[in-house]
Amino acid sequence: VGVFCSDIRRDTRAKASVELAIVSFGDNVVVERDFMPIDESLENFAIEANGNNTPLGLAVDRGLQLLDRRKEDYNEYGIAYYQPQLVILTDGEATDSDKCTQVAKDVQSRMSNGKLLSLPFLVGSSDETQQLRKFGPKNEVFQVAEASLASLFKYLSQSAIQGSRSNAGGTESHTIQQMLDGLRNAVKRI
């Protein structure tokens, strides 16, 4: 996360337009940070895996609630915004499959309507991707080694910087497709 934040803070336009919320999930779903601009406090931010549960559906649902509230704030003040990205990082199979199925339908609907880009990442070497796959574009899951997380966040920050140069409120489908193609080349797809 520190690599991502550091890169964003060095780019004037991205610093003014990129906001980040963080929801962690283990035995509990916790809003670590609500949406706000990226600042230096995140450069040493870390989340450790905890507990034996992976309530993925509940965590994504909570993230979508935060996102909806933020979009309502923007709409109330007439502020155009960029298409949000939902980055999901997990090291295990979801333990709330019914909730995952329900929330994944919402995520897929938003992606179909150009309202969201969801990027699910499996950290490590587990083959347990059945639930996570439901959240990906074309049911894709991207696999990344824990040792490569800094490189992943570097790629995501460069994508966010590039996106901040597009028009807020626009539908930059070619930019999204370029991002997905680059991501597919940068990390392993499952």
PDB file of C-alpha atoms in Angstrom:
ATOM      1  CA  VAL A   1       0.000   0.000   0.000  1.00  0.00           C
ATOM      2  CA  GLY A   2       2.901   2.338   0.775  1.00  0.00           C
ATOM      3  CA  VAL A   3       4.257   2.086  -2.785  1.00  0.00           C
ATOM      4  CA  PHE A   4       0.825   2.962  -4.187  1.00  0.00           C
ATOM      5  CA  CYS A   5       0.378   5.935  -1.865  1.00  0.00           C
ATOM      6  CA  SER A   6       3.873   7.272  -2.370  1.00  0.00           C
ATOM      7  CA  ASP A   7       3.485   7.212  -6.164  1.00  0.00           C
ATOM      8  CA  ILE A   8       0.079   8.898  -6.024  1.00  0.00           C
ATOM      9  CA  ARG A   9       1.352  11.645  -3.714  1.00  0.00           C
ATOM     10  CA  ARG A  10       4.189  12.482  -6.141  1.00  0.00           C
ATOM     11  CA  ASP A  11       1.760  13.171  -8.996  1.00  0.00           C
ATOM     12  CA  THR A  12      -0.067  16.509  -8.575  1.00  0.00           C
ATOM     13  CA  ARG A  13      -3.194  15.584 -10.509  1.00  0.00           C
ATOM     14  CA  ALA A  14      -3.524  12.078  -9.052  1.00  0.00           C
ATOM     15  CA  LYS A  15      -2.941  13.436  -5.542  1.00  0.00           C
ATOM     16  CA  ALA A  16      -5.892  15.772  -6.042  1.00  0.00           C
ATOM     17  CA  SER A  17      -8.243  13.139  -7.482  1.00  0.00           C
ATOM     18  CA  VAL A  18      -7.439   9.663  -6.128  1.00  0.00           C
ATOM     19  CA  GLU A  19      -9.145   8.624  -2.914  1.00  0.00           C
ATOM     20  CA  LEU A  20      -8.745   5.357  -1.071  1.00  0.00           C
ATOM     21  CA  ALA A  21     -10.840   3.347   1.377  1.00  0.00           C
ATOM     22  CA  ILE A  22      -9.579   0.150   2.993  1.00  0.00           C
ATOM     23  CA  VAL A  23     -11.745  -2.648   4.364  1.00  0.00           C
ATOM     24  CA  SER A  24     -10.015  -5.600   6.025  1.00  0.00           C
ATOM     25  CA  PHE A  25     -11.592  -8.965   6.662  1.00  0.00           C
ATOM     26  CA  GLY A  26     -10.570 -11.874   8.828  1.00  0.00           C
ATOM     27  CA  ASP A  27     -12.665 -12.947  11.738  1.00  0.00           C
ATOM     28  CA  ASN A  28     -14.327  -9.518  11.430  1.00  0.00           C
ATOM     29  CA  VAL A  29     -14.951  -6.992   8.673  1.00  0.00           C
ATOM     30  CA  VAL A  30     -13.257  -3.720   9.643  1.00  0.00           C
ATOM     31  CA  VAL A  31     -13.283  -0.346   7.877  1.00  0.00           C
ATOM     32  CA  GLU A  32      -9.624   0.542   8.329  1.00  0.00           C
ATOM     33  CA  ARG A  33     -10.051   3.776   6.397  1.00  0.00           C
ATOM     34  CA  ASP A  34     -13.065   5.484   4.835  1.00  0.00           C
ATOM     35  CA  PHE A  35     -12.678   7.300   1.515  1.00  0.00           C
ATOM     36  CA  MET A  36     -10.346  10.267   1.698  1.00  0.00           C
ATOM     37  CA  PRO A  37      -7.382  11.643  -0.229  1.00  0.00           C
ATOM     38  CA  ILE A  38      -4.137   9.772   0.095  1.00  0.00           C
ATOM     39  CA  ASP A  39      -1.739  11.192   2.664  1.00  0.00           C
ATOM     40  CA  GLU A  40       1.572  10.248   4.255  1.00  0.00           C
ATOM     41  CA  SER A  41      -0.135   8.257   7.018  1.00  0.00           C
ATOM     42  CA  LEU A  42      -0.661   5.383   4.561  1.00  0.00           C
ATOM     43  CA  GLU A  43       2.952   4.968   3.516  1.00  0.00           C
ATOM     44  CA  ASN A  44       3.617   2.487   6.339  1.00  0.00           C
ATOM     45  CA  PHE A  45       0.123   1.013   6.444  1.00  0.00           C
ATOM     46  CA  ALA A  46      -0.046  -2.776   6.701  1.00  0.00           C
ATOM     47  CA  ILE A  47      -2.744  -5.357   7.206  1.00  0.00           C
ATOM     48  CA  GLU A  48      -1.938  -8.760   8.622  1.00  0.00           C
ATOM     49  CA  ALA A  49      -4.058 -11.833   8.020  1.00  0.00           C
ATOM     50  CA  ASN A  50      -5.950 -12.754  11.167  1.00  0.00           C
ATOM     51  CA  GLY A  51      -8.383 -15.460  12.168  1.00  0.00           C
ATOM     52  CA  ASN A  52      -9.627 -18.506  10.340  1.00  0.00           C
ATOM     53  CA  ASN A  53     -12.521 -16.881   8.488  1.00  0.00           C
ATOM     54  CA  THR A  54     -12.611 -15.074   5.174  1.00  0.00           C
ATOM     55  CA  PRO A  55     -15.936 -13.171   5.025  1.00  0.00           C
ATOM     56  CA  LEU A  56     -15.262 -11.929   1.503  1.00  0.00           C
ATOM     57  CA  GLY A  57     -18.902 -11.257   0.616  1.00  0.00           C
ATOM     58  CA  LEU A  58     -19.468  -9.180   3.750  1.00  0.00           C
ATOM     59  CA  ALA A  59     -16.258  -7.207   3.162  1.00  0.00           C
ATOM     60  CA  VAL A  60     -17.046  -6.427  -0.483  1.00  0.00           C
ATOM     61  CA  ASP A  61     -20.589  -5.464   0.501  1.00  0.00           C
ATOM     62  CA  ARG A  62     -19.193  -3.058   3.121  1.00  0.00           C
ATOM     63  CA  GLY A  63     -16.823  -1.598   0.539  1.00  0.00           C
ATOM     64  CA  LEU A  64     -19.709  -1.059  -1.882  1.00  0.00           C
ATOM     65  CA  GLN A  65     -21.683   0.691   0.867  1.00  0.00           C
ATOM     66  CA  LEU A  66     -18.754   3.065   1.433  1.00  0.00           C
ATOM     67  CA  LEU A  67     -18.474   3.636  -2.300  1.00  0.00           C
ATOM     68  CA  ASP A  68     -22.192   4.344  -2.696  1.00  0.00           C
ATOM     69  CA  ARG A  69     -22.083   6.858   0.148  1.00  0.00           C
ATOM     70  CA  ARG A  70     -19.070   8.599  -1.407  1.00  0.00           C
ATOM     71  CA  LYS A  71     -20.762   8.784  -4.807  1.00  0.00           C
ATOM     72  CA  GLU A  72     -23.863  10.261  -3.127  1.00  0.00           C
ATOM     73  CA  ASP A  73     -21.644  12.952  -1.585  1.00  0.00           C
ATOM     74  CA  TYR A  74     -20.157  13.772  -4.990  1.00  0.00           C
ATOM     75  CA  ASN A  75     -23.576  13.867  -6.654  1.00  0.00           C
ATOM     76  CA  GLU A  76     -24.993  16.097  -3.921  1.00  0.00           C
ATOM     77  CA  TYR A  77     -22.329  18.713  -4.657  1.00  0.00           C
ATOM     78  CA  GLY A  78     -22.312  18.201  -8.426  1.00  0.00           C
ATOM     79  CA  ILE A  79     -18.772  16.814  -8.488  1.00  0.00           C
ATOM     80  CA  ALA A  80     -17.860  14.550 -11.413  1.00  0.00           C
ATOM     81  CA  TYR A  81     -15.900  11.468 -10.434  1.00  0.00           C
ATOM     82  CA  TYR A  82     -13.835   8.770 -12.064  1.00  0.00           C
ATOM     83  CA  GLN A  83     -15.008   5.201 -12.430  1.00  0.00           C
ATOM     84  CA  PRO A  84     -14.138   3.512  -9.141  1.00  0.00           C
ATOM     85  CA  GLN A  85     -11.933   0.471  -8.874  1.00  0.00           C
ATOM     86  CA  LEU A  86     -12.514  -2.254  -6.321  1.00  0.00           C
ATOM     87  CA  VAL A  87      -9.277  -4.098  -5.583  1.00  0.00           C
ATOM     88  CA  ILE A  88      -9.824  -7.317  -3.649  1.00  0.00           C
ATOM     89  CA  LEU A  89      -6.814  -9.017  -2.056  1.00  0.00           C
ATOM     90  CA  THR A  90      -7.257 -12.315  -0.257  1.00  0.00           C
ATOM     91  CA  ASP A  91      -5.155 -15.328   0.612  1.00  0.00           C
ATOM     92  CA  GLY A  92      -7.983 -17.805   1.016  1.00  0.00           C
ATOM     93  CA  GLU A  93     -11.378 -19.041  -0.079  1.00  0.00           C
ATOM     94  CA  ALA A  94     -14.414 -17.129   1.149  1.00  0.00           C
ATOM     95  CA  THR A  95     -16.254 -18.576   4.129  1.00  0.00           C
ATOM     96  CA  ASP A  96     -19.546 -16.819   3.292  1.00  0.00           C
ATOM     97  CA  SER A  97     -20.411 -18.276  -0.097  1.00  0.00           C
ATOM     98  CA  ASP A  98     -24.111 -17.294  -0.056  1.00  0.00           C
ATOM     99  CA  LYS A  99     -23.229 -13.650   0.658  1.00  0.00           C
ATOM    100  CA  CYS A 100     -20.502 -13.787  -2.018  1.00  0.00           C
ATOM    101  CA  THR A 101     -23.004 -14.964  -4.610  1.00  0.00           C
ATOM    102  CA  GLN A 102     -25.427 -12.169  -3.678  1.00  0.00           C
ATOM    103  CA  VAL A 103     -22.834  -9.382  -3.629  1.00  0.00           C
ATOM    104  CA  ALA A 104     -21.043 -10.651  -6.735  1.00  0.00           C
ATOM    105  CA  LYS A 105     -24.257 -10.193  -8.736  1.00  0.00           C
ATOM    106  CA  ASP A 106     -24.261  -6.531  -7.697  1.00  0.00           C
ATOM    107  CA  VAL A 107     -20.570  -6.176  -8.612  1.00  0.00           C
ATOM    108  CA  GLN A 108     -21.087  -7.819 -12.022  1.00  0.00           C
ATOM    109  CA  SER A 109     -24.103  -5.577 -12.698  1.00  0.00           C
ATOM    110  CA  ARG A 110     -22.089  -2.466 -11.863  1.00  0.00           C
ATOM    111  CA  MET A 111     -19.251  -3.620 -14.118  1.00  0.00           C
ATOM    112  CA  SER A 112     -21.677  -4.333 -16.978  1.00  0.00           C
ATOM    113  CA  ASN A 113     -23.061  -0.813 -16.621  1.00  0.00           C
ATOM    114  CA  GLY A 114     -19.611   0.824 -16.544  1.00  0.00           C
ATOM    115  CA  LYS A 115     -20.010   1.877 -12.900  1.00  0.00           C
ATOM    116  CA  LEU A 116     -17.166  -0.149 -11.386  1.00  0.00           C
ATOM    117  CA  LEU A 117     -14.043  -2.091 -12.220  1.00  0.00           C
ATOM    118  CA  SER A 118     -13.442  -5.022  -9.856  1.00  0.00           C
ATOM    119  CA  LEU A 119      -9.990  -6.593  -9.676  1.00  0.00           C
ATOM    120  CA  PRO A 120      -9.780  -9.738  -7.519  1.00  0.00           C
ATOM    121  CA  PHE A 121      -6.307 -10.922  -6.502  1.00  0.00           C
ATOM    122  CA  LEU A 122      -5.373 -14.170  -4.846  1.00  0.00           C
ATOM    123  CA  VAL A 123      -2.209 -13.698  -2.800  1.00  0.00           C
ATOM    124  CA  GLY A 124      -0.174 -16.891  -2.643  1.00  0.00           C
ATOM    125  CA  SER A 125      -0.635 -20.258  -4.234  1.00  0.00           C
ATOM    126  CA  SER A 126      -4.046 -21.484  -3.105  1.00  0.00           C
ATOM    127  CA  ASP A 127      -6.305 -23.026  -5.728  1.00  0.00           C
ATOM    128  CA  GLU A 128      -9.426 -21.932  -3.849  1.00  0.00           C
ATOM    129  CA  THR A 129     -10.855 -19.343  -6.230  1.00  0.00           C
ATOM    130  CA  GLN A 130     -14.471 -20.399  -6.731  1.00  0.00           C
ATOM    131  CA  GLN A 131     -15.985 -17.477  -4.805  1.00  0.00           C
ATOM    132  CA  LEU A 132     -13.341 -14.888  -5.662  1.00  0.00           C
ATOM    133  CA  ARG A 133     -13.797 -15.596  -9.373  1.00  0.00           C
ATOM    134  CA  LYS A 134     -17.374 -14.290  -9.177  1.00  0.00           C
ATOM    135  CA  PHE A 135     -16.055 -10.763  -8.591  1.00  0.00           C
ATOM    136  CA  GLY A 136     -13.718 -10.556 -11.583  1.00  0.00           C
ATOM    137  CA  PRO A 137     -14.144  -9.247 -15.098  1.00  0.00           C
ATOM    138  CA  LYS A 138     -14.978 -12.309 -17.197  1.00  0.00           C
ATOM    139  CA  ASN A 139     -14.707 -14.329 -13.944  1.00  0.00           C
ATOM    140  CA  GLU A 140     -10.955 -13.761 -13.846  1.00  0.00           C
ATOM    141  CA  VAL A 141      -8.811 -13.979 -10.762  1.00  0.00           C
ATOM    142  CA  PHE A 142      -5.292 -12.574 -10.803  1.00  0.00           C
ATOM    143  CA  GLN A 143      -2.711 -14.443  -8.774  1.00  0.00           C
ATOM    144  CA  VAL A 144       0.185 -12.627  -7.162  1.00  0.00           C
ATOM    145  CA  ALA A 145       2.953 -13.888  -4.922  1.00  0.00           C
ATOM    146  CA  GLU A 146       3.235 -12.145  -1.572  1.00  0.00           C
ATOM    147  CA  ALA A 147       6.783 -11.131  -2.514  1.00  0.00           C
ATOM    148  CA  SER A 148       5.374  -9.357  -5.598  1.00  0.00           C
ATOM    149  CA  LEU A 149       2.786  -7.194  -3.841  1.00  0.00           C
ATOM    150  CA  ALA A 150       4.962  -4.077  -4.092  1.00  0.00           C
ATOM    151  CA  SER A 151       5.151  -4.550  -7.871  1.00  0.00           C
ATOM    152  CA  LEU A 152       1.380  -4.992  -8.031  1.00  0.00           C
ATOM    153  CA  PHE A 153       0.785  -1.788  -6.081  1.00  0.00           C
ATOM    154  CA  LYS A 154       3.288  -0.001  -8.328  1.00  0.00           C
ATOM    155  CA  TYR A 155       1.265  -1.119 -11.361  1.00  0.00           C
ATOM    156  CA  LEU A 156      -2.016  -0.051  -9.733  1.00  0.00           C
ATOM    157  CA  SER A 157      -0.605   3.370  -8.840  1.00  0.00           C
ATOM    158  CA  GLN A 158       0.594   3.943 -12.410  1.00  0.00           C
ATOM    159  CA  SER A 159      -2.863   2.954 -13.659  1.00  0.00           C
ATOM    160  CA  ALA A 160      -4.518   5.388 -11.224  1.00  0.00           C
ATOM    161  CA  ILE A 161      -2.159   8.168 -12.291  1.00  0.00           C
ATOM    162  CA  GLN A 162      -2.983   7.506 -15.938  1.00  0.00           C
ATOM    163  CA  GLY A 163      -6.699   7.409 -15.116  1.00  0.00           C
ATOM    164  CA  SER A 164      -6.484  10.769 -13.327  1.00  0.00           C
ATOM    165  CA  ARG A 165      -5.474  12.303 -16.636  1.00  0.00           C
ATOM    166  CA  SER A 166      -8.775  11.269 -18.267  1.00  0.00           C
ATOM    167  CA  ASN A 167     -12.050  13.148 -17.927  1.00  0.00           C
ATOM    168  CA  ALA A 168     -13.899  12.652 -14.655  1.00  0.00           C
ATOM    169  CA  GLY A 169     -17.405  11.398 -15.287  1.00  0.00           C
ATOM    170  CA  GLY A 170     -16.406   9.964 -18.646  1.00  0.00           C
ATOM    171  CA  THR A 171     -16.540   6.377 -19.727  1.00  0.00           C
ATOM    172  CA  GLU A 172     -13.009   5.593 -20.722  1.00  0.00           C
ATOM    173  CA  SER A 173     -13.609   1.992 -21.800  1.00  0.00           C
ATOM    174  CA  HIS A 174     -10.429   1.925 -23.896  1.00  0.00           C
ATOM    175  CA  THR A 175      -8.399   3.008 -20.870  1.00  0.00           C
ATOM    176  CA  ILE A 176     -10.015   0.305 -18.746  1.00  0.00           C
ATOM    177  CA  GLN A 177      -9.362  -2.306 -21.412  1.00  0.00           C
ATOM    178  CA  GLN A 178      -5.724  -1.175 -21.666  1.00  0.00           C
ATOM    179  CA  MET A 179      -5.411  -1.450 -17.899  1.00  0.00           C
ATOM    180  CA  LEU A 180      -6.853  -4.966 -17.878  1.00  0.00           C
ATOM    181  CA  ASP A 181      -4.617  -6.053 -20.766  1.00  0.00           C
ATOM    182  CA  GLY A 182      -1.559  -4.674 -18.981  1.00  0.00           C
ATOM    183  CA  LEU A 183      -2.590  -6.332 -15.741  1.00  0.00           C
ATOM    184  CA  ARG A 184      -3.100  -9.661 -17.512  1.00  0.00           C
ATOM    185  CA  ASN A 185       0.450  -9.398 -18.841  1.00  0.00           C
ATOM    186  CA  ALA A 186       1.895  -8.291 -15.494  1.00  0.00           C
ATOM    187  CA  VAL A 187       0.437 -10.988 -13.238  1.00  0.00           C
ATOM    188  CA  LYS A 188      -0.651 -14.585 -13.561  1.00  0.00           C
ATOM    189  CA  ARG A 189      -4.296 -15.226 -14.364  1.00  0.00           C
ATOM    190  CA  ILE A 190      -6.012 -18.221 -12.830  1.00  0.00           C
TER     191      ILE A 190
END
